């Protein structure tokens, strides 16, 4: 599963669309969020509060590590003050798509 509805290829990696829940009891990926408007995103929970960019850094780290990349490979590139974010994960696009597909297939 390449999860095309929640990601898009970028020049140097994969853009992942995420819906974030900050101040959660744990960090993690909780499957796919589906909006009433048809949008889809990866549900990401982070313990960090949305203050001074802490939640953004945590989201990028959680996604990068979940896809088998170092935390430095992730960066929020859109939506820094919104629950809906676009996160760039740098690396081989095909490998990242495969990893995302496996991750979402194993999620609730």
Short mmCIF file of N, CA and C in Angstrom, two decimals:
data_model
loop_
_atom_site.label_atom_id
_atom_site.label_comp_id
_atom_site.label_asym_id
_atom_site.label_seq_id
_atom_site.Cartn_x
_atom_site.Cartn_y
_atom_site.Cartn_z
N UNK A 1 0.85 -1.18 0.00
CA UNK A 1 0.00 0.00 0.00
C UNK A 1 0.89 1.24 0.00
N UNK A 2 0.79 2.08 -0.97
CA UNK A 2 1.62 3.26 -1.09
C UNK A 2 1.01 4.47 -0.38
N UNK A 3 -0.22 4.37 0.08
CA UNK A 3 -0.90 5.44 0.79
C UNK A 3 -0.89 6.76 0.02
N UNK A 4 -1.31 6.77 -1.27
CA UNK A 4 -1.23 8.00 -2.05
C UNK A 4 -2.11 9.12 -1.52
N UNK A 5 -3.19 8.81 -0.81
CA UNK A 5 -4.08 9.86 -0.32
C UNK A 5 -3.48 10.65 0.83
N UNK A 6 -2.48 10.09 1.52
CA UNK A 6 -1.90 10.77 2.67
C UNK A 6 -0.46 11.20 2.43
N UNK A 7 0.02 11.01 1.20
CA UNK A 7 1.40 11.39 0.90
C UNK A 7 1.53 11.78 -0.56
N UNK A 8 2.66 12.44 -0.85
CA UNK A 8 2.95 12.85 -2.22
C UNK A 8 4.46 12.90 -2.37
N UNK A 9 4.94 12.51 -3.53
CA UNK A 9 6.38 12.55 -3.79
C UNK A 9 6.86 14.00 -3.81
N UNK A 10 8.07 14.18 -3.29
CA UNK A 10 8.74 15.48 -3.35
C UNK A 10 10.11 15.24 -3.96
N UNK A 11 10.77 16.29 -4.35
CA UNK A 11 12.07 16.13 -5.00
C UNK A 11 13.09 15.36 -4.19
N UNK A 12 13.10 15.60 -2.88
CA UNK A 12 14.12 14.95 -2.05
C UNK A 12 13.53 14.03 -0.99
N UNK A 13 12.28 13.59 -1.18
CA UNK A 13 11.67 12.70 -0.21
C UNK A 13 10.18 12.57 -0.41
N UNK A 14 9.48 12.47 0.70
CA UNK A 14 8.04 12.24 0.67
C UNK A 14 7.35 13.28 1.54
N UNK A 15 6.31 13.90 1.01
CA UNK A 15 5.48 14.81 1.79
C UNK A 15 4.37 13.97 2.39
N UNK A 16 4.23 14.04 3.70
CA UNK A 16 3.20 13.28 4.41
C UNK A 16 2.24 14.29 5.02
N UNK A 17 0.95 14.10 4.77
CA UNK A 17 -0.08 14.96 5.34
C UNK A 17 -0.49 14.36 6.68
N UNK A 18 -0.45 15.17 7.73
CA UNK A 18 -0.70 14.67 9.08
C UNK A 18 -1.74 15.51 9.80
N UNK A 19 -2.54 14.84 10.61
CA UNK A 19 -3.46 15.51 11.53
C UNK A 19 -2.92 15.23 12.91
N UNK A 20 -2.59 16.28 13.63
CA UNK A 20 -1.83 16.16 14.87
C UNK A 20 -2.71 16.36 16.10
N UNK A 21 -2.47 15.52 17.09
CA UNK A 21 -3.05 15.68 18.42
C UNK A 21 -1.90 15.94 19.39
N UNK A 22 -1.73 17.20 19.82
CA UNK A 22 -0.67 17.51 20.77
C UNK A 22 -1.10 17.16 22.20
N UNK A 23 -0.16 17.17 23.12
CA UNK A 23 -0.39 16.89 24.53
C UNK A 23 -1.11 15.55 24.74
N UNK A 24 -0.78 14.57 23.93
CA UNK A 24 -1.35 13.23 24.05
C UNK A 24 -0.58 12.45 25.11
N UNK A 25 -1.14 11.36 25.61
CA UNK A 25 -0.43 10.59 26.62
C UNK A 25 0.79 9.83 26.10
N UNK A 26 0.87 9.70 24.77
CA UNK A 26 2.00 8.99 24.16
C UNK A 26 2.23 9.52 22.76
N UNK A 27 3.44 9.28 22.24
CA UNK A 27 3.75 9.59 20.84
C UNK A 27 3.38 8.38 20.01
N UNK A 28 2.87 8.61 18.80
CA UNK A 28 2.58 7.48 17.94
C UNK A 28 1.75 7.83 16.72
N UNK A 29 1.59 6.82 15.88
CA UNK A 29 0.79 6.90 14.66
C UNK A 29 -0.47 6.08 14.90
N UNK A 30 -1.62 6.67 14.60
CA UNK A 30 -2.89 6.00 14.86
C UNK A 30 -3.74 5.80 13.61
N UNK A 31 -3.12 5.46 12.50
CA UNK A 31 -3.88 5.16 11.30
C UNK A 31 -4.15 6.38 10.44
N UNK A 32 -5.29 6.35 9.77
CA UNK A 32 -5.65 7.41 8.83
C UNK A 32 -6.86 8.17 9.33
N UNK A 33 -6.76 9.50 9.29
CA UNK A 33 -7.86 10.39 9.61
C UNK A 33 -8.57 10.71 8.31
N UNK A 34 -9.89 10.69 8.34
CA UNK A 34 -10.69 11.05 7.16
C UNK A 34 -11.63 12.19 7.53
N UNK A 35 -11.48 13.30 6.83
CA UNK A 35 -12.31 14.47 7.09
C UNK A 35 -13.63 14.39 6.36
N UNK A 36 -14.58 15.19 6.80
CA UNK A 36 -15.89 15.25 6.15
C UNK A 36 -15.78 15.74 4.71
N UNK A 37 -14.72 16.49 4.41
CA UNK A 37 -14.53 17.03 3.07
C UNK A 37 -13.78 16.07 2.14
N UNK A 38 -13.48 14.85 2.63
CA UNK A 38 -12.81 13.85 1.81
C UNK A 38 -11.30 13.82 1.97
N UNK A 39 -10.73 14.82 2.65
CA UNK A 39 -9.29 14.82 2.88
C UNK A 39 -8.91 13.66 3.79
N UNK A 40 -7.68 13.18 3.58
CA UNK A 40 -7.14 12.13 4.43
C UNK A 40 -5.77 12.55 4.91
N UNK A 41 -5.41 12.08 6.09
CA UNK A 41 -4.11 12.39 6.68
C UNK A 41 -3.74 11.29 7.66
N UNK A 42 -2.47 11.20 7.94
CA UNK A 42 -1.98 10.27 8.95
C UNK A 42 -2.29 10.89 10.32
N UNK A 43 -2.90 10.11 11.23
CA UNK A 43 -3.15 10.61 12.58
C UNK A 43 -1.87 10.43 13.40
N UNK A 44 -1.35 11.55 13.90
CA UNK A 44 -0.12 11.53 14.68
C UNK A 44 -0.41 12.13 16.05
N UNK A 45 -0.04 11.41 17.10
CA UNK A 45 -0.16 11.92 18.47
C UNK A 45 1.24 12.21 19.00
N UNK A 46 1.36 13.34 19.68
CA UNK A 46 2.64 13.68 20.30
C UNK A 46 2.40 14.17 21.72
N UNK A 47 3.34 13.89 22.60
CA UNK A 47 3.24 14.35 23.99
C UNK A 47 3.53 15.83 24.12
N UNK A 48 4.27 16.37 23.20
CA UNK A 48 4.68 17.78 23.27
C UNK A 48 3.48 18.72 23.15
N UNK A 49 3.60 19.84 23.84
CA UNK A 49 2.58 20.89 23.75
C UNK A 49 2.87 21.76 22.53
N UNK A 50 1.83 22.38 21.99
CA UNK A 50 2.03 23.24 20.81
C UNK A 50 2.58 24.61 21.19
N UNK A 51 3.74 24.61 21.80
CA UNK A 51 4.37 25.85 22.24
C UNK A 51 5.80 25.91 21.72
N UNK A 52 6.16 27.04 21.14
CA UNK A 52 7.53 27.30 20.66
C UNK A 52 8.02 26.22 19.70
N UNK A 53 7.12 25.66 18.90
CA UNK A 53 7.51 24.69 17.89
C UNK A 53 7.79 23.29 18.40
N UNK A 54 7.55 23.03 19.67
CA UNK A 54 7.86 21.72 20.24
C UNK A 54 7.02 20.61 19.61
N UNK A 55 5.74 20.85 19.40
CA UNK A 55 4.88 19.83 18.79
C UNK A 55 5.29 19.58 17.34
N UNK A 56 5.67 20.62 16.61
CA UNK A 56 6.11 20.45 15.23
C UNK A 56 7.35 19.57 15.15
N UNK A 57 8.31 19.82 16.02
CA UNK A 57 9.52 19.00 16.04
C UNK A 57 9.18 17.56 16.39
N UNK A 58 8.27 17.39 17.34
CA UNK A 58 7.89 16.04 17.75
C UNK A 58 7.19 15.29 16.62
N UNK A 59 6.31 15.97 15.89
CA UNK A 59 5.61 15.34 14.76
C UNK A 59 6.61 14.88 13.71
N UNK A 60 7.55 15.76 13.36
CA UNK A 60 8.56 15.41 12.35
C UNK A 60 9.40 14.24 12.82
N UNK A 61 9.75 14.21 14.10
CA UNK A 61 10.54 13.12 14.65
C UNK A 61 9.77 11.81 14.65
N UNK A 62 8.52 11.84 15.10
CA UNK A 62 7.70 10.62 15.15
C UNK A 62 7.54 10.03 13.76
N UNK A 63 7.21 10.86 12.78
CA UNK A 63 7.03 10.35 11.42
C UNK A 63 8.34 9.84 10.83
N UNK A 64 9.42 10.59 11.00
CA UNK A 64 10.71 10.16 10.44
C UNK A 64 11.13 8.81 11.02
N UNK A 65 11.06 8.67 12.32
CA UNK A 65 11.47 7.42 12.96
C UNK A 65 10.54 6.26 12.60
N UNK A 66 9.26 6.54 12.49
CA UNK A 66 8.30 5.49 12.10
C UNK A 66 8.59 4.97 10.69
N UNK A 67 9.17 5.82 9.85
CA UNK A 67 9.49 5.44 8.48
C UNK A 67 10.94 4.98 8.33
N UNK A 68 11.61 4.77 9.45
CA UNK A 68 12.96 4.24 9.41
C UNK A 68 14.05 5.24 9.08
N UNK A 69 13.78 6.50 9.32
CA UNK A 69 14.74 7.56 9.03
C UNK A 69 15.16 8.23 10.34
N UNK A 70 16.32 8.89 10.35
CA UNK A 70 16.72 9.62 11.55
C UNK A 70 15.80 10.82 11.77
N UNK A 71 15.71 11.28 13.01
CA UNK A 71 14.81 12.39 13.30
C UNK A 71 15.15 13.64 12.50
N UNK A 72 16.39 13.79 12.12
CA UNK A 72 16.80 14.96 11.34
C UNK A 72 16.25 14.93 9.91
N UNK A 73 15.69 13.80 9.47
CA UNK A 73 15.15 13.68 8.11
C UNK A 73 13.75 14.26 8.00
N UNK A 74 13.11 14.61 9.11
CA UNK A 74 11.76 15.13 9.09
C UNK A 74 11.70 16.62 9.35
N UNK A 75 10.76 17.29 8.67
CA UNK A 75 10.59 18.74 8.85
C UNK A 75 9.16 19.13 8.49
N UNK A 76 8.51 19.89 9.34
CA UNK A 76 7.18 20.43 9.03
C UNK A 76 7.38 21.55 8.03
N UNK A 77 6.76 21.41 6.84
CA UNK A 77 6.94 22.41 5.79
C UNK A 77 5.67 23.23 5.52
N UNK A 78 4.54 22.83 6.13
CA UNK A 78 3.31 23.60 5.98
C UNK A 78 2.41 23.32 7.18
N UNK A 79 1.70 24.35 7.61
CA UNK A 79 0.76 24.22 8.72
C UNK A 79 1.38 24.25 10.10
N UNK A 80 2.41 25.06 10.32
CA UNK A 80 3.07 25.03 11.62
C UNK A 80 2.18 25.39 12.81
N UNK A 81 1.10 26.12 12.57
CA UNK A 81 0.20 26.52 13.66
C UNK A 81 -1.16 25.84 13.57
N UNK A 82 -1.29 24.87 12.68
CA UNK A 82 -2.55 24.16 12.48
C UNK A 82 -2.43 22.72 12.94
N UNK A 83 -3.58 22.08 13.12
CA UNK A 83 -3.56 20.64 13.41
C UNK A 83 -3.21 19.84 12.16
N UNK A 84 -3.55 20.37 10.99
CA UNK A 84 -3.21 19.73 9.73
C UNK A 84 -1.85 20.24 9.29
N UNK A 85 -0.91 19.33 9.12
CA UNK A 85 0.46 19.71 8.76
C UNK A 85 0.93 18.90 7.56
N UNK A 86 1.89 19.44 6.86
CA UNK A 86 2.59 18.71 5.82
C UNK A 86 4.02 18.55 6.30
N UNK A 87 4.47 17.29 6.34
CA UNK A 87 5.80 16.98 6.86
C UNK A 87 6.63 16.37 5.73
N UNK A 88 7.79 16.96 5.50
CA UNK A 88 8.72 16.41 4.51
C UNK A 88 9.63 15.42 5.21
N UNK A 89 9.67 14.19 4.70
CA UNK A 89 10.60 13.18 5.19
C UNK A 89 11.59 12.96 4.06
N UNK A 90 12.85 13.31 4.31
CA UNK A 90 13.87 13.20 3.28
C UNK A 90 14.38 11.76 3.19
N UNK A 91 14.58 11.32 1.95
CA UNK A 91 15.10 9.97 1.71
C UNK A 91 14.59 9.45 0.39
N UNK A 92 14.82 8.17 0.15
CA UNK A 92 14.37 7.52 -1.08
C UNK A 92 12.85 7.43 -1.08
N UNK A 93 12.23 8.08 -2.05
CA UNK A 93 10.78 8.19 -2.09
C UNK A 93 10.08 6.83 -2.13
N UNK A 94 10.55 5.94 -2.96
CA UNK A 94 9.90 4.61 -3.09
C UNK A 94 9.98 3.85 -1.78
N UNK A 95 11.14 3.88 -1.13
CA UNK A 95 11.30 3.18 0.15
C UNK A 95 10.41 3.81 1.22
N UNK A 96 10.31 5.14 1.22
CA UNK A 96 9.47 5.82 2.20
C UNK A 96 7.99 5.50 1.97
N UNK A 97 7.56 5.45 0.71
CA UNK A 97 6.17 5.10 0.41
C UNK A 97 5.86 3.68 0.88
N UNK A 98 6.79 2.76 0.64
CA UNK A 98 6.59 1.38 1.07
C UNK A 98 6.51 1.31 2.59
N UNK A 99 7.39 2.02 3.28
CA UNK A 99 7.39 2.02 4.74
C UNK A 99 6.10 2.61 5.28
N UNK A 100 5.61 3.70 4.67
CA UNK A 100 4.37 4.31 5.09
C UNK A 100 3.19 3.36 4.87
N UNK A 101 3.18 2.68 3.75
CA UNK A 101 2.13 1.72 3.48
C UNK A 101 2.10 0.61 4.52
N UNK A 102 3.28 0.08 4.86
CA UNK A 102 3.36 -0.98 5.89
C UNK A 102 2.89 -0.44 7.24
N UNK A 103 3.32 0.76 7.58
CA UNK A 103 2.96 1.37 8.86
C UNK A 103 1.44 1.53 8.99
N UNK A 104 0.84 2.03 7.94
CA UNK A 104 -0.61 2.25 7.98
C UNK A 104 -1.40 0.96 7.91
N UNK A 105 -0.85 -0.05 7.26
CA UNK A 105 -1.52 -1.35 7.22
C UNK A 105 -1.54 -2.00 8.60
N UNK A 106 -0.53 -1.69 9.42
CA UNK A 106 -0.43 -2.26 10.76
C UNK A 106 -1.14 -1.41 11.81
N UNK A 107 -1.60 -0.21 11.44
CA UNK A 107 -2.25 0.68 12.40
C UNK A 107 -3.72 0.35 12.55
N UNK A 108 -4.30 0.73 13.69
CA UNK A 108 -5.73 0.47 13.92
C UNK A 108 -6.61 1.24 12.96
#
